[in-house]
Short mmCIF file of C-alpha atoms in Angstrom, two decimals:
data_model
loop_
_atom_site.label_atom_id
_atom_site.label_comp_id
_atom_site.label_asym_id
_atom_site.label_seq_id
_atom_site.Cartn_x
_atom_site.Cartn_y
_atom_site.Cartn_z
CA UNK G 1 130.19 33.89 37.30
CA UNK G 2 130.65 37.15 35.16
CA UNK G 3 132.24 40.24 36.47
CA UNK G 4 129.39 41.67 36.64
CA UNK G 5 127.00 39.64 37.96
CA UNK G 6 130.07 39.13 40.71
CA UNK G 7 129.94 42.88 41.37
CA UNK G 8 126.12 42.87 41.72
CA UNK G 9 125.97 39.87 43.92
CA UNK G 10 128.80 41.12 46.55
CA UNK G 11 127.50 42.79 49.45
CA UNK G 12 127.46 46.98 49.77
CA UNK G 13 130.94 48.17 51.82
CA UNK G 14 129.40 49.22 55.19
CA UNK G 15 132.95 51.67 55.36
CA UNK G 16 131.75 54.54 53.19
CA UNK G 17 134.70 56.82 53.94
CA UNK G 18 137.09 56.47 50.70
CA UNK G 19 134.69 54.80 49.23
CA UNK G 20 135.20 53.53 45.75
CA UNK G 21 133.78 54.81 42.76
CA UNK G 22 134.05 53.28 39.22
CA UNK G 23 133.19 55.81 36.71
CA UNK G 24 134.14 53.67 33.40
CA UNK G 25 137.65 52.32 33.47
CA UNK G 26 138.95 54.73 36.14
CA UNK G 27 138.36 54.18 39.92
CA UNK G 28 138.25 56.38 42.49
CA UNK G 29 138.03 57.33 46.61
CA UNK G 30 134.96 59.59 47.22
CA UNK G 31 136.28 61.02 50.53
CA UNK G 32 133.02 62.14 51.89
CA UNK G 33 134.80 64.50 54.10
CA UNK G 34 137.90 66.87 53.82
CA UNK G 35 138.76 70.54 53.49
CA UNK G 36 138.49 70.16 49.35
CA UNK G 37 135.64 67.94 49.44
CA UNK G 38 133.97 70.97 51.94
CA UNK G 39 135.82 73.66 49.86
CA UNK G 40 133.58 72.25 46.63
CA UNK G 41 130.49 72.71 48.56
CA UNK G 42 131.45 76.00 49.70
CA UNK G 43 132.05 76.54 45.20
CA UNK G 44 128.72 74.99 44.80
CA UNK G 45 126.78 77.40 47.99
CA UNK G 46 128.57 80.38 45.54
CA UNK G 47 127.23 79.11 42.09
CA UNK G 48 123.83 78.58 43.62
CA UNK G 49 124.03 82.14 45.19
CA UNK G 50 125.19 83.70 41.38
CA UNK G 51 122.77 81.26 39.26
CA UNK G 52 119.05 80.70 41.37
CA UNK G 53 119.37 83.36 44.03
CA UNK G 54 120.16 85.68 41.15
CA UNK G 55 117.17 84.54 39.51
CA UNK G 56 114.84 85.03 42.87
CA UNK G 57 115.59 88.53 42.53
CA UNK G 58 113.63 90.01 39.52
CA UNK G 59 110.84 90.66 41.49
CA UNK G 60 112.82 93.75 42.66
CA UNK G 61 114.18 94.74 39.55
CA UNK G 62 110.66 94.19 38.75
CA UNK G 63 109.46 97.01 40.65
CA UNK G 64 112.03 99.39 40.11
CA UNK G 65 112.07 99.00 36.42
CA UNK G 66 108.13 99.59 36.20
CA UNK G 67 108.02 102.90 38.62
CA UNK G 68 111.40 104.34 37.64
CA UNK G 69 113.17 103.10 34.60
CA UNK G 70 110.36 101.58 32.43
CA UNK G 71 107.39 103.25 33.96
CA UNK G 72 106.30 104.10 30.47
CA UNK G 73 105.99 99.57 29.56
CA UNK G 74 103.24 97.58 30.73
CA UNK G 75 104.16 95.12 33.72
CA UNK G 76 103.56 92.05 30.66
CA UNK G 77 106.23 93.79 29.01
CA UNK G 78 108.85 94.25 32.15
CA UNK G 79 107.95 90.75 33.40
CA UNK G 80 109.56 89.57 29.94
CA UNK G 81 112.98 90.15 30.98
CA UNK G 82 112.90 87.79 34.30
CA UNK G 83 110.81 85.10 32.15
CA UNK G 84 113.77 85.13 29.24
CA UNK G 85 116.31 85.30 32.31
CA UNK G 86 114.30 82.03 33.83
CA UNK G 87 113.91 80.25 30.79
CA UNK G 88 117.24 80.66 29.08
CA UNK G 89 119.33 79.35 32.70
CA UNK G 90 116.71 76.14 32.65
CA UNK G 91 117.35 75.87 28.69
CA UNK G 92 120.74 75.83 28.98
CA UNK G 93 120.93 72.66 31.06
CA UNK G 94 120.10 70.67 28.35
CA UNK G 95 123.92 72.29 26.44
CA UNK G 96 125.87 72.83 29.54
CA UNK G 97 124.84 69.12 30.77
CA UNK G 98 126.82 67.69 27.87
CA UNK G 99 129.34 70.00 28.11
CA UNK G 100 129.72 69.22 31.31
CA UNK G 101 130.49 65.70 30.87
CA UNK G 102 132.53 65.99 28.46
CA UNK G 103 135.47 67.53 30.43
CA UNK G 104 134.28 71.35 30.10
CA UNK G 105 133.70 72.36 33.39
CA UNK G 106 135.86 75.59 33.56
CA UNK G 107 135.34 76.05 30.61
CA UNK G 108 131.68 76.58 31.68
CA UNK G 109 132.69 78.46 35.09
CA UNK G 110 134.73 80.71 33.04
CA UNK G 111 132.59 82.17 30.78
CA UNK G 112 129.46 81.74 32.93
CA UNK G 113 130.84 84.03 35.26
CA UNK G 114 132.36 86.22 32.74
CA UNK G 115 128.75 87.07 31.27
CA UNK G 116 126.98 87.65 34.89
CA UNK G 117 130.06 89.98 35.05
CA UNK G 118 129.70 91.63 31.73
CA UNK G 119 125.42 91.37 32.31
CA UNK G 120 125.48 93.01 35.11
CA UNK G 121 127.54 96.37 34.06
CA UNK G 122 125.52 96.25 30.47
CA UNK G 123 122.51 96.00 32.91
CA UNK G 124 123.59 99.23 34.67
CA UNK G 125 123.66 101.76 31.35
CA UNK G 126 120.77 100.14 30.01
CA UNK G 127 117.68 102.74 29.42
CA UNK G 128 114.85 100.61 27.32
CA UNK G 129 113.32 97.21 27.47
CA UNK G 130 114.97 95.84 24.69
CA UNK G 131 118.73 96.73 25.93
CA UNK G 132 117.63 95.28 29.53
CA UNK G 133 116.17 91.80 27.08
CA UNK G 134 119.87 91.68 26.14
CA UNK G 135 121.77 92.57 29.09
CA UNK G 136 119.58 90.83 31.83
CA UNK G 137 117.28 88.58 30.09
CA UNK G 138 120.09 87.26 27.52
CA UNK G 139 123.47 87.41 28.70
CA UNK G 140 122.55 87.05 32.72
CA UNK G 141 120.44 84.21 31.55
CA UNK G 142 123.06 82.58 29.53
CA UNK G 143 125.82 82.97 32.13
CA UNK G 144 123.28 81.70 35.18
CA UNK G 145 122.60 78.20 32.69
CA UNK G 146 126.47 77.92 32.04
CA UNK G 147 126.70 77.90 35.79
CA UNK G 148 123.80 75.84 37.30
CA UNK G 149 124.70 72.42 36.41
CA UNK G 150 128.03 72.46 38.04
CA UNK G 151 126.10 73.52 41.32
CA UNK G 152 123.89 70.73 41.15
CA UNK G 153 127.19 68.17 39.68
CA UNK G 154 129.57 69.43 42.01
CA UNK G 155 129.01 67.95 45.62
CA UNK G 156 128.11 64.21 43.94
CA UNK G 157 131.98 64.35 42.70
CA UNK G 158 132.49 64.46 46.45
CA UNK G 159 130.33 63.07 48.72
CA UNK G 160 128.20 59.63 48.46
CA UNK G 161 126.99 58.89 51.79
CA UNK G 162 126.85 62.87 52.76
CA UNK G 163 125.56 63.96 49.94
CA UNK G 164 122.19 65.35 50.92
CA UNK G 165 124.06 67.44 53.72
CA UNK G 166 126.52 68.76 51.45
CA UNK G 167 123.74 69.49 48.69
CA UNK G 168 121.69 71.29 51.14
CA UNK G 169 124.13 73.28 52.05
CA UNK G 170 124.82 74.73 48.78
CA UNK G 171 121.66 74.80 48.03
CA UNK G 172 121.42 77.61 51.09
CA UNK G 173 122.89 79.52 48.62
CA UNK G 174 119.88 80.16 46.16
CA UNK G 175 118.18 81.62 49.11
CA UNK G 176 120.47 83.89 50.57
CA UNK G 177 121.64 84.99 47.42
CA UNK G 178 117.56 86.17 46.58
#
């Protein structure tokens, strides 16, 4: 018997705390439980707050931007800013993904964050569509797709058998942050 067929015929561990995880050569506990393995969902509840809840939002930029700030664009042309916003963060999943893997994940925090940061205060002087298609739609956009996959990656790095707990809890965060 193979290796392999020996590792599919063995039974499931009923003992899923410290459960083993085999991620190519390297092996490791997934403590389903913890103050970091908590901490990380508390990370992911943040991301999802910054990234989706962000994105729930435009509706209210929305509004202010065609009776005060744009009043003088068509509602098409305002609703172009949250649709570039949208599209761009869903885009980006198929880049950050890889990235992701690969061993870049601060690398994506870092300059996720950095351009909702830099977004938001280019947001604030902007004065025509096209700056808020840059500031918003673009460089929000960018920094919400940089940051979305490690809220959906994070808690699986964690948790197995508490997983949907631990997901649904960050994913609290996309609501309270709209």
């Amino acid at each position: 018997m193979t290796d392999k067929s020996a590792a599919i015929a063995a039974p499931a561990a009923q003992d899923t705390r410290g459960k083993e995880e085999a991620v190519g050569n390297v092996s490791r506990a997934v403590p389903n439980s913890g103050v970091t393995a908590w901490l990380q969902v508390l990370g992911a509840f943040c991301l999802y707050f910054n990234t989706w809840g962000l994105l729930s939002t435009f509706g209210s930029f929305q509004a202010y931007y065609e009776t005060e700030l744009l009043a003088a664009n068509t509602a098409f042309e305002v609703s172009t800013i949250g649709s570039l916003q949208s599209f761009v963060l869903v885009f980006l999943g198929f880049l950050a993904g890889p990235l992701y893997d690969a061993g870049y994940a601060r690398h994506l925090l870092v300059a996720g964050s950095a351009l909702i940061v830099v977004g938001t205060i280019c947001q604030s002087f902007c004065s025509t569509l096209w700056q808020l298609l840059l500031a918003q739609g673009l460089c929000i956009g960018i920094g919400c797709g940089a940051l979305a996959v490690l809220s959906v990656a994070i808690p699986s790095l964690w948790f197995t058998t508490r997983l949907p707990i631990a997901n649904g809890i960050a994913g609290i965060g996309s609501g309270l942050g709209g």
